[in-house]
mmCIF file of C-alpha atoms in Angstrom:
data_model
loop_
_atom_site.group_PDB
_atom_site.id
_atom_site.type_symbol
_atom_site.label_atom_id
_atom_site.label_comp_id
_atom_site.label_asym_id
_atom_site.label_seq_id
_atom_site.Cartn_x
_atom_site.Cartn_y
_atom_site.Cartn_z
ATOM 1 C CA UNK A 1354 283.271 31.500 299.861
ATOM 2 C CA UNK A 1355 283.661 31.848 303.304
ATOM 3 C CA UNK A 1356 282.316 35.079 305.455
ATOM 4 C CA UNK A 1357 284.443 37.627 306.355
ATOM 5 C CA UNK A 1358 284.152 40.208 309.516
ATOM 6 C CA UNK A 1359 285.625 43.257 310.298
ATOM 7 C CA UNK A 1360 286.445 44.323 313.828
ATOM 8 C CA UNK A 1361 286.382 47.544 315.134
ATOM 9 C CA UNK A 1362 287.586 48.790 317.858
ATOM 10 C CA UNK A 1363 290.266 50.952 319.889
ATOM 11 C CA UNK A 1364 291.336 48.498 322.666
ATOM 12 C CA UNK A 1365 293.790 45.576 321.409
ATOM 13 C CA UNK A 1366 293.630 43.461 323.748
ATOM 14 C CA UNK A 1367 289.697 43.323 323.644
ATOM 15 C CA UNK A 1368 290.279 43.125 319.527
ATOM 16 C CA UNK A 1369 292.158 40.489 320.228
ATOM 17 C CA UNK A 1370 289.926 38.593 322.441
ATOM 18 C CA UNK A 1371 287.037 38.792 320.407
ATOM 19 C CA UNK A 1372 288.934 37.692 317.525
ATOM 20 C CA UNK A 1373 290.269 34.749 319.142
ATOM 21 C CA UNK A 1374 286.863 34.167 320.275
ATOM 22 C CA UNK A 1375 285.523 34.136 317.006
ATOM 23 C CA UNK A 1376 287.661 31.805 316.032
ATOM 24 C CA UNK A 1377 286.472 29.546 318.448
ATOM 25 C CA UNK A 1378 282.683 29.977 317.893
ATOM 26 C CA UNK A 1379 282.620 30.641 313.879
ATOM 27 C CA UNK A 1380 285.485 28.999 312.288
ATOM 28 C CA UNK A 1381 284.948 29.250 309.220
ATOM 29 C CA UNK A 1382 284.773 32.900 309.591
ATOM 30 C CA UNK A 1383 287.579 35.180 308.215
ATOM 31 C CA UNK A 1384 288.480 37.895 309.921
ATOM 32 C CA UNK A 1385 289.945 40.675 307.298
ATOM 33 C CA UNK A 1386 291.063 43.151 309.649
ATOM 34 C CA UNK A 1387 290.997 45.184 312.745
ATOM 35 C CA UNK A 1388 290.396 48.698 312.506
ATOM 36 C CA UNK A 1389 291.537 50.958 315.795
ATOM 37 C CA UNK A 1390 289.320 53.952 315.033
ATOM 38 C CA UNK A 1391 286.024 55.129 313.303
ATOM 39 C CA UNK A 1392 287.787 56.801 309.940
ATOM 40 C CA UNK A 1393 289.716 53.128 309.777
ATOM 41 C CA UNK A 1394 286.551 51.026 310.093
ATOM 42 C CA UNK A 1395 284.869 53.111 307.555
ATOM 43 C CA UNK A 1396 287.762 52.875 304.916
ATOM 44 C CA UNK A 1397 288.010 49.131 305.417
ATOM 45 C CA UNK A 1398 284.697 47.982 305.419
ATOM 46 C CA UNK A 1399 284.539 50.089 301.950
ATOM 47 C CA UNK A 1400 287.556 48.187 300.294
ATOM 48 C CA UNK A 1401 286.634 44.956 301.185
ATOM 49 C CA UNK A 1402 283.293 44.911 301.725
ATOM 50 C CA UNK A 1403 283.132 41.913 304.284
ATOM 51 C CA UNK A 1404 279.858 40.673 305.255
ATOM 52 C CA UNK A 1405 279.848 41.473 308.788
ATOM 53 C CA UNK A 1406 281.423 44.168 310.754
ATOM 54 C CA UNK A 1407 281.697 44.165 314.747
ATOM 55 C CA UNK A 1408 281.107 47.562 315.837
ATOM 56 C CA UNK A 1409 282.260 49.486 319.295
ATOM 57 C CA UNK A 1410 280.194 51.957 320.053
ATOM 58 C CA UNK A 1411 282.700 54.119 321.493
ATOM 59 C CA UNK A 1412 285.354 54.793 319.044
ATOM 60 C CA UNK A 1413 287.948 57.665 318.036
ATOM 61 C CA UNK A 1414 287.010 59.457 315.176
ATOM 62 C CA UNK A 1415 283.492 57.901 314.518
ATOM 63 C CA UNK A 1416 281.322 56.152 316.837
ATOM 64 C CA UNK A 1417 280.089 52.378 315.668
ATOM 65 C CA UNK A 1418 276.746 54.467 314.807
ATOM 66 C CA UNK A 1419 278.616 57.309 313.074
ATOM 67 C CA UNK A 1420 280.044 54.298 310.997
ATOM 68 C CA UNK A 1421 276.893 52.705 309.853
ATOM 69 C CA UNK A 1422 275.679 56.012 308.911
ATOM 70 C CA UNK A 1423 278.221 56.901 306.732
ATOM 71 C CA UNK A 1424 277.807 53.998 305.043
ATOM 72 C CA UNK A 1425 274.837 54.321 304.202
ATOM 73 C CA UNK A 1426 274.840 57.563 302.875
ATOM 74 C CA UNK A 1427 278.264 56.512 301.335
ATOM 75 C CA UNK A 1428 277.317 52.982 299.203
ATOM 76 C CA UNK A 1429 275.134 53.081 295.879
ATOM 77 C CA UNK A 1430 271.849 51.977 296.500
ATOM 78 C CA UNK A 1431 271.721 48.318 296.213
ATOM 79 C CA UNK A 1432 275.156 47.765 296.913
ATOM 80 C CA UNK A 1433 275.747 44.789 299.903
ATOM 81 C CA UNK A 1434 276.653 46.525 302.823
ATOM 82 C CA UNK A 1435 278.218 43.699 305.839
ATOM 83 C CA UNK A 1436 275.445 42.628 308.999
ATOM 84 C CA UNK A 1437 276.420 45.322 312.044
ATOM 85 C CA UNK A 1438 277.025 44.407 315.440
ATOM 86 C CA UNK A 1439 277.508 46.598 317.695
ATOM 87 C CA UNK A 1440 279.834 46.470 320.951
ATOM 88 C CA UNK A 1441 278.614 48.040 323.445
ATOM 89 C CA UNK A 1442 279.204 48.984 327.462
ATOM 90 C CA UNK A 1443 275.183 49.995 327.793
ATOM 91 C CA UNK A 1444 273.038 49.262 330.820
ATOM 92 C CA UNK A 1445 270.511 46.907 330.352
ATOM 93 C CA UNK A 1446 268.030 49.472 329.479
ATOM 94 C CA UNK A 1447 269.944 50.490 326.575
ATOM 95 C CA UNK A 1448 270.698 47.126 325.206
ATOM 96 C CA UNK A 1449 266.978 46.186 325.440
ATOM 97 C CA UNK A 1450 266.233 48.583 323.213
ATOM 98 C CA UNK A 1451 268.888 48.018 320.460
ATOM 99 C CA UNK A 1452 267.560 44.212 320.638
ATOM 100 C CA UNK A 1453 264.230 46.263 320.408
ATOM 101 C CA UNK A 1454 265.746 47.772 317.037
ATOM 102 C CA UNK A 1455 266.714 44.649 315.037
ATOM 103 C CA UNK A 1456 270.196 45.090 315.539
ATOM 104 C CA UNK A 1457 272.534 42.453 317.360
ATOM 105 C CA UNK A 1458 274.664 43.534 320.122
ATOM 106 C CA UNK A 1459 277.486 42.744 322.354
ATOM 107 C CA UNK A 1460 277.933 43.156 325.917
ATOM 108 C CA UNK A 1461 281.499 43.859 327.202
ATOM 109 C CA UNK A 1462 283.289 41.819 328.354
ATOM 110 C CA UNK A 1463 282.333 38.940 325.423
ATOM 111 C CA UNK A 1464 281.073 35.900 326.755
ATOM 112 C CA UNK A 1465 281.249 32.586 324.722
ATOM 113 C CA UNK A 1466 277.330 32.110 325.420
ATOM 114 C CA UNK A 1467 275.994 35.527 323.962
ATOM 115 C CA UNK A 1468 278.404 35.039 321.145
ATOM 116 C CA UNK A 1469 277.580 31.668 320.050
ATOM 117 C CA UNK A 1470 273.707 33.382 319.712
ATOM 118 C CA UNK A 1471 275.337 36.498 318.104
ATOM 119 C CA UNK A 1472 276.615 33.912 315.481
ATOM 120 C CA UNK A 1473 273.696 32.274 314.625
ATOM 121 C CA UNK A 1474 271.783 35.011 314.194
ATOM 122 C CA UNK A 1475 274.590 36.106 311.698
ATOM 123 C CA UNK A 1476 274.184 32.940 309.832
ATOM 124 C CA UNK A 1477 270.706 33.052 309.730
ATOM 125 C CA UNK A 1478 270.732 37.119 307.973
ATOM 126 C CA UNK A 1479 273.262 35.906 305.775
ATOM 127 C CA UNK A 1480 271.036 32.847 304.074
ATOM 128 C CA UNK A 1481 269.073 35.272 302.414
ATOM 129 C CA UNK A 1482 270.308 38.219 299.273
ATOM 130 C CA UNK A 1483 272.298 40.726 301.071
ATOM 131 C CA UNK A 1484 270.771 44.115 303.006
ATOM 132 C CA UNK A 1485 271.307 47.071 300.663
ATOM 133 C CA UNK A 1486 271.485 50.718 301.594
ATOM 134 C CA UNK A 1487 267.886 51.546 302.273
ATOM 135 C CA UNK A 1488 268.091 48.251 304.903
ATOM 136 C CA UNK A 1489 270.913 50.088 306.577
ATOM 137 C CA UNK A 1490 269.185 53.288 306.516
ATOM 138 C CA UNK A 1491 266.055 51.765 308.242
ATOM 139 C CA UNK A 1492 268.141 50.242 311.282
ATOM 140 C CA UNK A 1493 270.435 53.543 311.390
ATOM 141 C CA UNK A 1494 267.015 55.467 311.858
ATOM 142 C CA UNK A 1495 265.866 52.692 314.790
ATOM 143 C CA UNK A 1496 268.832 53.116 316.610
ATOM 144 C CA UNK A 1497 269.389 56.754 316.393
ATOM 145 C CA UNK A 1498 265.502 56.622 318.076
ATOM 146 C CA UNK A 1499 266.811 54.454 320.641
ATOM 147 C CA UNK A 1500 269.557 56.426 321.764
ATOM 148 C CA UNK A 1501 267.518 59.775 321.935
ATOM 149 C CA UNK A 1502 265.008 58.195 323.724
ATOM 150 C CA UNK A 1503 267.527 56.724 325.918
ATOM 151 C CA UNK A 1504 268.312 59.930 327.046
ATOM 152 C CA UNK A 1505 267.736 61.123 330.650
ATOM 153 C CA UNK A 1506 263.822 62.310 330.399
ATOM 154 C CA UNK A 1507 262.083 65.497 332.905
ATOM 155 C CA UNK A 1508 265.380 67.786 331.605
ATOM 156 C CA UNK A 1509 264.686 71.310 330.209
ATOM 157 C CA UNK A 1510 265.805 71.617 326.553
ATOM 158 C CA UNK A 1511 268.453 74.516 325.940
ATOM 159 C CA UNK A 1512 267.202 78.046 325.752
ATOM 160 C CA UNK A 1513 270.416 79.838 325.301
ATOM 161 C CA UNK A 1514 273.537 78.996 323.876
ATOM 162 C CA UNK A 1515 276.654 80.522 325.073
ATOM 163 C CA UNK A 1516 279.130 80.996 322.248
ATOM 164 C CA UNK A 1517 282.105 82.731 321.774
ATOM 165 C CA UNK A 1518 282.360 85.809 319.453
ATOM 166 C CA UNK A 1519 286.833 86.725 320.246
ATOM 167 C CA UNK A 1520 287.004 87.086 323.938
ATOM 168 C CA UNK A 1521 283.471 87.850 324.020
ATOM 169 C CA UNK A 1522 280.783 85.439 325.116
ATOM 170 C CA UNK A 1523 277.537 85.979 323.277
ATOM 171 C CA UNK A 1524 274.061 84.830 324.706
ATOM 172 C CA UNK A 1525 272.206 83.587 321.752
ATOM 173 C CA UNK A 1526 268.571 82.509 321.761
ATOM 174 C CA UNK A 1527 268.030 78.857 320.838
ATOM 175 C CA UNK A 1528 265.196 79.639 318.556
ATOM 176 C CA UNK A 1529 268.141 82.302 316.556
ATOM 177 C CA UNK A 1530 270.166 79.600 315.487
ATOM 178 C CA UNK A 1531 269.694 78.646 311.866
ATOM 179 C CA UNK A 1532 272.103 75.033 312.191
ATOM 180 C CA UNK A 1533 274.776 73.808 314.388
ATOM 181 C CA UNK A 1534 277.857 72.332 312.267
ATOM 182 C CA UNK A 1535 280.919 70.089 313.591
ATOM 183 C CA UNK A 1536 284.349 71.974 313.002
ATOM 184 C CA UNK A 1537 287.085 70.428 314.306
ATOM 185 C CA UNK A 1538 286.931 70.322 318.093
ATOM 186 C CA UNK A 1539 284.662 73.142 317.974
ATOM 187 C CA UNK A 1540 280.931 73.130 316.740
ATOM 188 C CA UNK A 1541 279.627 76.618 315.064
ATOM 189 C CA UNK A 1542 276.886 78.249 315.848
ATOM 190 C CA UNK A 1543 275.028 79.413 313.394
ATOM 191 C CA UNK A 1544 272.671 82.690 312.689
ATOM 192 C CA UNK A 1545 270.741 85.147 310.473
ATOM 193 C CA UNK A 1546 273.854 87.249 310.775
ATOM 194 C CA UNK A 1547 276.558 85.791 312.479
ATOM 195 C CA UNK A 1548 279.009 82.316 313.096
ATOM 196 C CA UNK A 1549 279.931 81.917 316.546
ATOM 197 C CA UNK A 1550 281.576 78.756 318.376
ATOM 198 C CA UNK A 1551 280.964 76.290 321.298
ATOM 199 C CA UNK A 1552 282.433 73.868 322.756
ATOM 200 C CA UNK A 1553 280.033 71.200 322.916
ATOM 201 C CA UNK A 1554 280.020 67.898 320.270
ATOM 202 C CA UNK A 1555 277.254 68.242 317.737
ATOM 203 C CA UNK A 1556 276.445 64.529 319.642
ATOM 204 C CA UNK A 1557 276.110 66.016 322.423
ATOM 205 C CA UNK A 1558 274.184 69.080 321.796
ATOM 206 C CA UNK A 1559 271.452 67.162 320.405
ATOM 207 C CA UNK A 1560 270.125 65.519 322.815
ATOM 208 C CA UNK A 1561 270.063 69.383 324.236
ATOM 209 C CA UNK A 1562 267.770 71.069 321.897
ATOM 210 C CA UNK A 1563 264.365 71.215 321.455
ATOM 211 C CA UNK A 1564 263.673 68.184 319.401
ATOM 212 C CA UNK A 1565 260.389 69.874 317.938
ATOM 213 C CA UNK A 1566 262.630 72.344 316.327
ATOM 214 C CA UNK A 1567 265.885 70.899 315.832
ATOM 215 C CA UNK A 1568 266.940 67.802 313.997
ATOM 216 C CA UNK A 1569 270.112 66.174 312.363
ATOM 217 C CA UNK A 1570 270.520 65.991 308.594
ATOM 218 C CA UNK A 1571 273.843 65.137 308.869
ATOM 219 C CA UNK A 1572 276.679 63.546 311.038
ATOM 220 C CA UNK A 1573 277.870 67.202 311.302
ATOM 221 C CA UNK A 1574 274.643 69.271 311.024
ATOM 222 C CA UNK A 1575 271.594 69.879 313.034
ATOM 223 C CA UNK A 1576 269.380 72.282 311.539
ATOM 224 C CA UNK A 1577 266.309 74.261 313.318
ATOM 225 C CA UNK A 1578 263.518 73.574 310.728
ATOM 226 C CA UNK A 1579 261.839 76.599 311.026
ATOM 227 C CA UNK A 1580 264.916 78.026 309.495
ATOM 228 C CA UNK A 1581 264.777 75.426 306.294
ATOM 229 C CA UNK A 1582 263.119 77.352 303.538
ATOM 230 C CA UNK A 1583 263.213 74.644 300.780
ATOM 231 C CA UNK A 1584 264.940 71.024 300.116
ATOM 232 C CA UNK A 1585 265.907 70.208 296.527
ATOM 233 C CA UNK A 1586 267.595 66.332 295.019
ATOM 234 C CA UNK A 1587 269.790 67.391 292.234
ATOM 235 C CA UNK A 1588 270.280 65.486 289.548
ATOM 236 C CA UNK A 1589 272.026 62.075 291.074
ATOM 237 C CA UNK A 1590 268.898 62.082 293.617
ATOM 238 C CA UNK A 1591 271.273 63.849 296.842
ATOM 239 C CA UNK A 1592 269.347 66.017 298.412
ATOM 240 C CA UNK A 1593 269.728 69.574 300.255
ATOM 241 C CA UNK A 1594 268.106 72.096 301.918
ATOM 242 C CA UNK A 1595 268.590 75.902 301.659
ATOM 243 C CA UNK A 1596 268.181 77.950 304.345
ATOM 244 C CA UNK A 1597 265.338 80.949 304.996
ATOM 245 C CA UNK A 1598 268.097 83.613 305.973
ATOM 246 C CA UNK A 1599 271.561 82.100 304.874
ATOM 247 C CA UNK A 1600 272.793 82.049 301.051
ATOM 248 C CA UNK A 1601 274.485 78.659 301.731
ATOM 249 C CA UNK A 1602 272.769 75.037 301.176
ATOM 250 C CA UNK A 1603 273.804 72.155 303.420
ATOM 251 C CA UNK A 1604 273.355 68.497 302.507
ATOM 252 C CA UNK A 1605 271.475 65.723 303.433
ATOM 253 C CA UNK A 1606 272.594 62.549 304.159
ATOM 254 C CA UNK A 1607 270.241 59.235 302.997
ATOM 255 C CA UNK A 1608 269.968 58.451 306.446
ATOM 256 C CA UNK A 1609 268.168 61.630 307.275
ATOM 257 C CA UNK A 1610 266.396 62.347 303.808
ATOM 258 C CA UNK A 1611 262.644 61.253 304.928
ATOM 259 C CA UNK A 1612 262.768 64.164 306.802
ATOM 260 C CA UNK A 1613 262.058 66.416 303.846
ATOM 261 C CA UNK A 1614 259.961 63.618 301.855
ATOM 262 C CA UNK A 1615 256.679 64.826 300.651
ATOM 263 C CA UNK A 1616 253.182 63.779 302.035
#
């Protein structure tokens, strides 16, 4: 059978052009569908399970890396999961260091040259058996340490948080806040003893906090780990922790489970 791609992203006419493209430089490819938005990408790529999957990086919804992650908390372990590339607008910098993290990218705006390598090195990944969850997990993990460490360096990490209790406007010490949790355009803030709200995207905030203390376990939760009392698999091996000072236990996606793996 021939391969079959997904595209992602929110700009037709650049959809478009890469698909003509593709055409072009792979024809024997089969391109399934274009997605306009994260939540799109994600459903697709789970119905039809192509092979490959062209990423943006910037999307509504879910970013490219937001995708990839849900997948792989998402897909039974062993399951084929397609080869990622990722489209991306990053400086040079930046797109070193994805190369640096095994993971083919893109440079907008597409040119025939980079693609024609871009679809080799697809050829070549898809001679042997087909990447499985814990593969995807492993370049999710790479990437997400590319992009913090991408990060502007020399900046002070937050030591307050300004969130909003009504019309009041709490000052809350960093090292109070059990986790951080997306909520629709809002993120909560929360404590021993209270749920307040910010403005700021969980992806955002991250790169914020102290990263000795805080870390993601989630797309939509950062927890301080000085606040994680224990972290228990149930039965079909998902794991969660439970909190020190809250009754509530949050999970853990795959991506982010060797955070909590024994030594």
């Amino acid at each position: 059978m021939n391969p079959r791609a997904l595209i992602a992203e929110d700009e037709p006419l650049l959809a478009a052009s890469l698909k003509s493209a593709l055409a072009t430089a792979w024809p024997a490819l089969e391109v399934i569908g274009i997605a306009a938005n994260g939540p799109e990408a994600l459903r697709l790529i789970e119905s039809q399970r192509p092979e490959v999957a062209f990423l943006d990086i910037r999307m509504p919804g879910l970013t490219g890396l937001e995708v990839a992650a849900e997948l792989a908390d998402r897909l039974d372990e062993g399951s084929p999961v397609p080869r990622l590339v990722f489209v991306t607008a990053y400086d040079e910098f930046a797109l070193k260091a994805f190369e640096l993290a095994a993971i083919d990218y893109l440079l907008k705006p597409v040119s025939p040259e980079r693609l024609a390598v871009t679809v080799e090195r697809l050829k070549a990944s898809l001679l042997p058996a087909p990447s499985n969850e814990a593969d995807l997990s492993a370049l999710v993990r790479k990437l997400q340490q590319v992009m913090t460490t991408s990060q502007p360096q020399g900046v002070e990490p937050l030591r307050i948080i300004r969130a909003s209790v009504g019309s009041t406007v709490r000052m809350v010490p960093v090292d109070e806040v059990c986790y951080f949790q997306a909520a629709d355009k809002y993120t909560s803030v929360v404590t021993r003893d209270a749920e307040l709200l910010i403005r700021t995207p969980l992806k955002e905030l991250l790169s914020q906090l102290p990263a000795d203390r805080f870390r993601q376990i989630h797309r939509g939760t950062i927890v301080n780990l000085n606040e994680v009392g224990t972290a228990i698999r149930d039965e079909t091996g998902r794991l969660s922790v439970h909190m020190k000072h809250r009754k509530e236990s949050l999970p853990v996606s795959r991506v982010f489970a060797e955070l909590f793996r024994s030594h």
